[in-house]
Short mmCIF file of N, CA and C in Angstrom, two decimals:
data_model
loop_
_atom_site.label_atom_id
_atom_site.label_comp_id
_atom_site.label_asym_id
_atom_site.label_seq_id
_atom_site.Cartn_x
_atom_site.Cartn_y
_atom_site.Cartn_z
N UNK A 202 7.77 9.31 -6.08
CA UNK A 202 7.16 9.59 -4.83
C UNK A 202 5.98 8.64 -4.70
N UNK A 203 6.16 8.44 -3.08
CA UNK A 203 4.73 7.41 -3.27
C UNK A 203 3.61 7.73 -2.25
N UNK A 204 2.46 7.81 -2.47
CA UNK A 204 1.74 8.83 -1.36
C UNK A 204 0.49 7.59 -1.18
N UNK A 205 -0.71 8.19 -0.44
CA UNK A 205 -1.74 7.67 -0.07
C UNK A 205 -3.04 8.71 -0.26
N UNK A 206 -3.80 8.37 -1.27
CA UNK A 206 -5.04 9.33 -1.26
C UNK A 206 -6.09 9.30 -0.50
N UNK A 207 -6.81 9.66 -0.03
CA UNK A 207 -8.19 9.20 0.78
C UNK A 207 -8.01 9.88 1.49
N UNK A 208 -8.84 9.66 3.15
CA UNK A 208 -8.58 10.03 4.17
C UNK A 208 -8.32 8.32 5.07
N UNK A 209 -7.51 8.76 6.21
CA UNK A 209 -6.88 7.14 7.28
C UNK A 209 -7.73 7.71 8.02
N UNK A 210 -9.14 7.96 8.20
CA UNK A 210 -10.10 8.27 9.62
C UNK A 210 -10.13 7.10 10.11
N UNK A 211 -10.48 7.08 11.27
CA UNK A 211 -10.61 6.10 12.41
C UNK A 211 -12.48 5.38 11.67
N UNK A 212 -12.96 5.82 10.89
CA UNK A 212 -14.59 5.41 10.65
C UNK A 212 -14.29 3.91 10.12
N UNK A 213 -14.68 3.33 10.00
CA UNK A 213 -15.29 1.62 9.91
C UNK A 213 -15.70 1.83 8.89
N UNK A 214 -16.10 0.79 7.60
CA UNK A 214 -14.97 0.03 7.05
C UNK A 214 -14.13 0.62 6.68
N UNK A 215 -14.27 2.42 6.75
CA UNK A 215 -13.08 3.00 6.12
C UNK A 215 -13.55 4.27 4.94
N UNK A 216 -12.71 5.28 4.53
CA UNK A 216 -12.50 5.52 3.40
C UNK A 216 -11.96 4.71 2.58
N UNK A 217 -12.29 5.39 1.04
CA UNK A 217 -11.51 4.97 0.23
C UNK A 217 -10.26 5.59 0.13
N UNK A 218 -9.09 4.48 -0.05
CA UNK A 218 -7.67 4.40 -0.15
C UNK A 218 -7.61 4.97 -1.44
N UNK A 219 -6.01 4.83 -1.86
CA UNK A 219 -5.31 4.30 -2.73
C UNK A 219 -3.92 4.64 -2.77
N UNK A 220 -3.31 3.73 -2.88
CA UNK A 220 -1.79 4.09 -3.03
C UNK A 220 -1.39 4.15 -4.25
N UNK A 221 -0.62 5.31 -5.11
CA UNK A 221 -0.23 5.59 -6.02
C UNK A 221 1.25 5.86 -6.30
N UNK A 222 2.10 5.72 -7.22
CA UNK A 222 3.85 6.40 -7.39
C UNK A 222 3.45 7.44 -8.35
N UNK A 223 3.92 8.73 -7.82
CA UNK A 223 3.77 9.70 -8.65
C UNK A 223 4.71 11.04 -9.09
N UNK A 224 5.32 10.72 -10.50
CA UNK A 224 6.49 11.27 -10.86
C UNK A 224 6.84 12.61 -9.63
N UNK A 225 8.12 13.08 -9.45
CA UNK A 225 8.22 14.26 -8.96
C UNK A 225 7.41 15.67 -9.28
N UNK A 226 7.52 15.27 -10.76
CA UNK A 226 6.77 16.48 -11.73
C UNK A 226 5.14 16.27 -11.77
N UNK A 227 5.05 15.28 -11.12
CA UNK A 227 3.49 15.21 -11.26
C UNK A 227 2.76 14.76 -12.83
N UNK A 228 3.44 14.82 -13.86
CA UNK A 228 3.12 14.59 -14.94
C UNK A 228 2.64 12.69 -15.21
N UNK A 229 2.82 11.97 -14.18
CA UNK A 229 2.68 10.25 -14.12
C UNK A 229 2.48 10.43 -13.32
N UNK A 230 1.35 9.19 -13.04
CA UNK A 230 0.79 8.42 -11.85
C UNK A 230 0.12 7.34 -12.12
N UNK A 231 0.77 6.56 -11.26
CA UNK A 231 0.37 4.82 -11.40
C UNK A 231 -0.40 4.54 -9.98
N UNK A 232 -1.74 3.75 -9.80
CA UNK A 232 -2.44 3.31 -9.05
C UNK A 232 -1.53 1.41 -9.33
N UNK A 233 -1.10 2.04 -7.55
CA UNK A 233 -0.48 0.67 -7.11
C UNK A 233 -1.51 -0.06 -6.33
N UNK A 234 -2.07 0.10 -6.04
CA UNK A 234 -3.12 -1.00 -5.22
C UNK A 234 -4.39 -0.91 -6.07
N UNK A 235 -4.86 -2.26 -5.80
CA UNK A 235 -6.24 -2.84 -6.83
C UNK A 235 -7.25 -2.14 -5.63
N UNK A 236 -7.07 -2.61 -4.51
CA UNK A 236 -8.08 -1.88 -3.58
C UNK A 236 -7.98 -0.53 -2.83
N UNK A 237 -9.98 -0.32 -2.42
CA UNK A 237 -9.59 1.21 -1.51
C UNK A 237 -9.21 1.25 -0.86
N UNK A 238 -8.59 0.05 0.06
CA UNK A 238 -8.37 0.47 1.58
C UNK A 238 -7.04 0.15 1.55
N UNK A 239 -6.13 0.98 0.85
CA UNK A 239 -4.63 0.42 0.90
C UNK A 239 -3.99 1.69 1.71
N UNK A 240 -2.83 1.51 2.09
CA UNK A 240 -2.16 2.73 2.61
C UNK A 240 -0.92 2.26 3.30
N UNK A 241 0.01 3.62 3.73
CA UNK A 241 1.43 3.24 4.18
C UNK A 241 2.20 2.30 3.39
N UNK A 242 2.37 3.34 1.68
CA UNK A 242 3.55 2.70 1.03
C UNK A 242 5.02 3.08 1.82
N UNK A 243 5.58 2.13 1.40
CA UNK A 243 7.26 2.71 1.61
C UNK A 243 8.03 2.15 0.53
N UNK A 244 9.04 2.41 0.25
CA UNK A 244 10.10 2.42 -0.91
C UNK A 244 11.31 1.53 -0.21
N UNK A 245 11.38 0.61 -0.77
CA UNK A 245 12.70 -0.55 -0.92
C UNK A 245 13.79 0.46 -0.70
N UNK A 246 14.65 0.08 0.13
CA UNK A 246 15.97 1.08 -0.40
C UNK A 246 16.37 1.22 -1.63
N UNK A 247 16.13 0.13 -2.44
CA UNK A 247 16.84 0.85 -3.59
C UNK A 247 16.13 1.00 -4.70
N UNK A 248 14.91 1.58 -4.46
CA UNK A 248 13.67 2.08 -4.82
C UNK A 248 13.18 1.40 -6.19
N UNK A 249 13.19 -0.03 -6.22
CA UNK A 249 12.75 -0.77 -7.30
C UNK A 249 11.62 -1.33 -6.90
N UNK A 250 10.96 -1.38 -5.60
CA UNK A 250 9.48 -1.81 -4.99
C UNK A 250 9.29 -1.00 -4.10
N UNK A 251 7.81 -1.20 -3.69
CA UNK A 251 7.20 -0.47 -2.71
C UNK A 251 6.58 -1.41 -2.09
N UNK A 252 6.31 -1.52 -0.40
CA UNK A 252 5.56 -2.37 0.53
C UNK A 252 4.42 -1.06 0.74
N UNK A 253 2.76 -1.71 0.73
CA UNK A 253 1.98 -1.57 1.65
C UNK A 253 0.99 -2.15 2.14
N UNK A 254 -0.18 -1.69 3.17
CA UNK A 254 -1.14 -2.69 3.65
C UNK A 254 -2.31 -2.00 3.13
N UNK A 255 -2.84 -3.15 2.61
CA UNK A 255 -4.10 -3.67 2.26
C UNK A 255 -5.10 -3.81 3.41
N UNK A 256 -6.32 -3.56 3.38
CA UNK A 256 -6.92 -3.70 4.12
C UNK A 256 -8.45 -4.10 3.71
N UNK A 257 -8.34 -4.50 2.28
CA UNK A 257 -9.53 -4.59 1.55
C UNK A 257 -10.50 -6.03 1.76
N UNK A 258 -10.16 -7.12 2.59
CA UNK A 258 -10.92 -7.98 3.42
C UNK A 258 -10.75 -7.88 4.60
N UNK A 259 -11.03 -8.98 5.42
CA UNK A 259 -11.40 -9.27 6.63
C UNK A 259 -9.87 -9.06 7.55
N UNK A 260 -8.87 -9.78 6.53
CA UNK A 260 -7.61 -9.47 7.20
C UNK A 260 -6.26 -9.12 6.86
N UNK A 261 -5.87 -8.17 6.98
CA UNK A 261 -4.98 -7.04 6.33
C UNK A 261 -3.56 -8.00 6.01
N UNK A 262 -3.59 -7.60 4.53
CA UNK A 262 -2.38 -7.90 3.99
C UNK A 262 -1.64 -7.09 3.56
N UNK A 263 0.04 -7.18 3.67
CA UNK A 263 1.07 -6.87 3.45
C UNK A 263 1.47 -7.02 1.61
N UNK A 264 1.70 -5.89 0.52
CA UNK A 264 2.11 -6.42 -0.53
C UNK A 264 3.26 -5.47 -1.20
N UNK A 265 3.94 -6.49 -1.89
CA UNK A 265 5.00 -5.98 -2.48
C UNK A 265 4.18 -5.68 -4.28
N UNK A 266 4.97 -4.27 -4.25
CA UNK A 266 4.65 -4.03 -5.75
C UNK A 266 6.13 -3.97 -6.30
N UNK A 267 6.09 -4.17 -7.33
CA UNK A 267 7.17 -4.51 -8.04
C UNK A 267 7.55 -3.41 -9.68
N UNK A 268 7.87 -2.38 -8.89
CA UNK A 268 7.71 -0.80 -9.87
C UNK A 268 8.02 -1.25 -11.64
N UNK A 269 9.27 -1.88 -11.73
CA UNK A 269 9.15 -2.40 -12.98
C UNK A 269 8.57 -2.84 -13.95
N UNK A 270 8.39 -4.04 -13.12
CA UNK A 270 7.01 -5.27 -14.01
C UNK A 270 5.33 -4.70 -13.50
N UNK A 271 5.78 -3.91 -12.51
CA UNK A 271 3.78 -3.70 -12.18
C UNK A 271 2.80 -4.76 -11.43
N UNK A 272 4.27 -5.62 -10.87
CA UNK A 272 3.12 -7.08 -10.39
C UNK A 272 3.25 -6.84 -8.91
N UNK A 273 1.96 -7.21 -8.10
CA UNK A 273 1.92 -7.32 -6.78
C UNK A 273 1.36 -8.46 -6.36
N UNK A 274 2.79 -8.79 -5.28
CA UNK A 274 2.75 -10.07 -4.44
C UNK A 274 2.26 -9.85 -2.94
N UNK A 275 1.43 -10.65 -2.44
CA UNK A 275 1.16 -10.86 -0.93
C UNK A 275 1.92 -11.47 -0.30
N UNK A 276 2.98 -11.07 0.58
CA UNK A 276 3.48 -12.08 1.03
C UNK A 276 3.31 -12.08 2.43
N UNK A 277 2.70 -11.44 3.24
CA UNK A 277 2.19 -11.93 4.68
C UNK A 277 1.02 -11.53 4.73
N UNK A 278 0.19 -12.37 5.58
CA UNK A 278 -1.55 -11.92 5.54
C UNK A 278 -1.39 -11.95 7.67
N UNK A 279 -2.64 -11.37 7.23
CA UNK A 279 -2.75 -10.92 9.39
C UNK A 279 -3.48 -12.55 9.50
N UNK A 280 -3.89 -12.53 10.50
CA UNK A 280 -4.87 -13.80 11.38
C UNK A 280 -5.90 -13.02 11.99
N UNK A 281 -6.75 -14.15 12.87
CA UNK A 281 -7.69 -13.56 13.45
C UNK A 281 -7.04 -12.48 14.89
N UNK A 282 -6.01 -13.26 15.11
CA UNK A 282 -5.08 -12.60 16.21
C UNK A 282 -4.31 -11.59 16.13
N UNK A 283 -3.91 -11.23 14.65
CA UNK A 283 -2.90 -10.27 14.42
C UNK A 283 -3.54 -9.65 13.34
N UNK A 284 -4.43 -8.74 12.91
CA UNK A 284 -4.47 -8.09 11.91
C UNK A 284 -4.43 -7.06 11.77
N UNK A 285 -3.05 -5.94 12.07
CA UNK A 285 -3.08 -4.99 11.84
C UNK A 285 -1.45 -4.79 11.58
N UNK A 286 -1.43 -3.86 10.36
CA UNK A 286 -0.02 -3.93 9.88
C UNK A 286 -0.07 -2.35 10.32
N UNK A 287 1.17 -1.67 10.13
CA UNK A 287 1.60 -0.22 10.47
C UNK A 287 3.20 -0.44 9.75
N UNK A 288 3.27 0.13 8.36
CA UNK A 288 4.56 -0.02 8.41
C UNK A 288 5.51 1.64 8.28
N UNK A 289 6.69 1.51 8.91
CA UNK A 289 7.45 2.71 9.23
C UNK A 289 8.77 2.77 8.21
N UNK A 290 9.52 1.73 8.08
CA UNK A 290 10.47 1.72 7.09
C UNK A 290 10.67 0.39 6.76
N UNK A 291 11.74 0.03 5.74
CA UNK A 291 12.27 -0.98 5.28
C UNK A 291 13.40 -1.54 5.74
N UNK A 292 13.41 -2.56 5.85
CA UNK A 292 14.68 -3.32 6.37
C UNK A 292 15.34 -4.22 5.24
#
């Protein structure tokens, strides 16, 4: 399971985040994001990664965690024009 701790209030710069995977049983939990302001994981279909957004600089990035190995990649960052991610599912 993959959840989001904090509160998503509308306040500036924010609560603190964190996105975590956490066994069914509750007995494990792994802190997937390095920063507080992460949120809106979702699960790969075939639940070997998780996508979420970062929001821990100026402009919100998109990252893949990689449940296996534990490594997280950025692979799209916002602009000054586009920085706001919202993600709903996986494609």
């Amino acid at each position: 399971m993959a959840l989001t701790a904090g509160t998503t209030d509308c306040d500036y710069p924010g609560s603190a985040n964190g996105v975590f995977v956490t066994s069914v049983d509750q007995n494990s939990q792994i802190r997937v994001s390095a920063g507080e302001m992460s949120l809106d994981p979702v699960f790969s279909p075939d639940g070997t990664a998780l996508v979420f957004v970062d929001f821990s600089d100026p402009t919100a990035k998109l990252i893949r965690y990689d449940i296996a190995t534990r490594n997280r990649t950025v692979f799209r960052r916002g602009s000054e024009t586009d920085n706001f991610y919202h993600l709903l599912d996986w494609k």
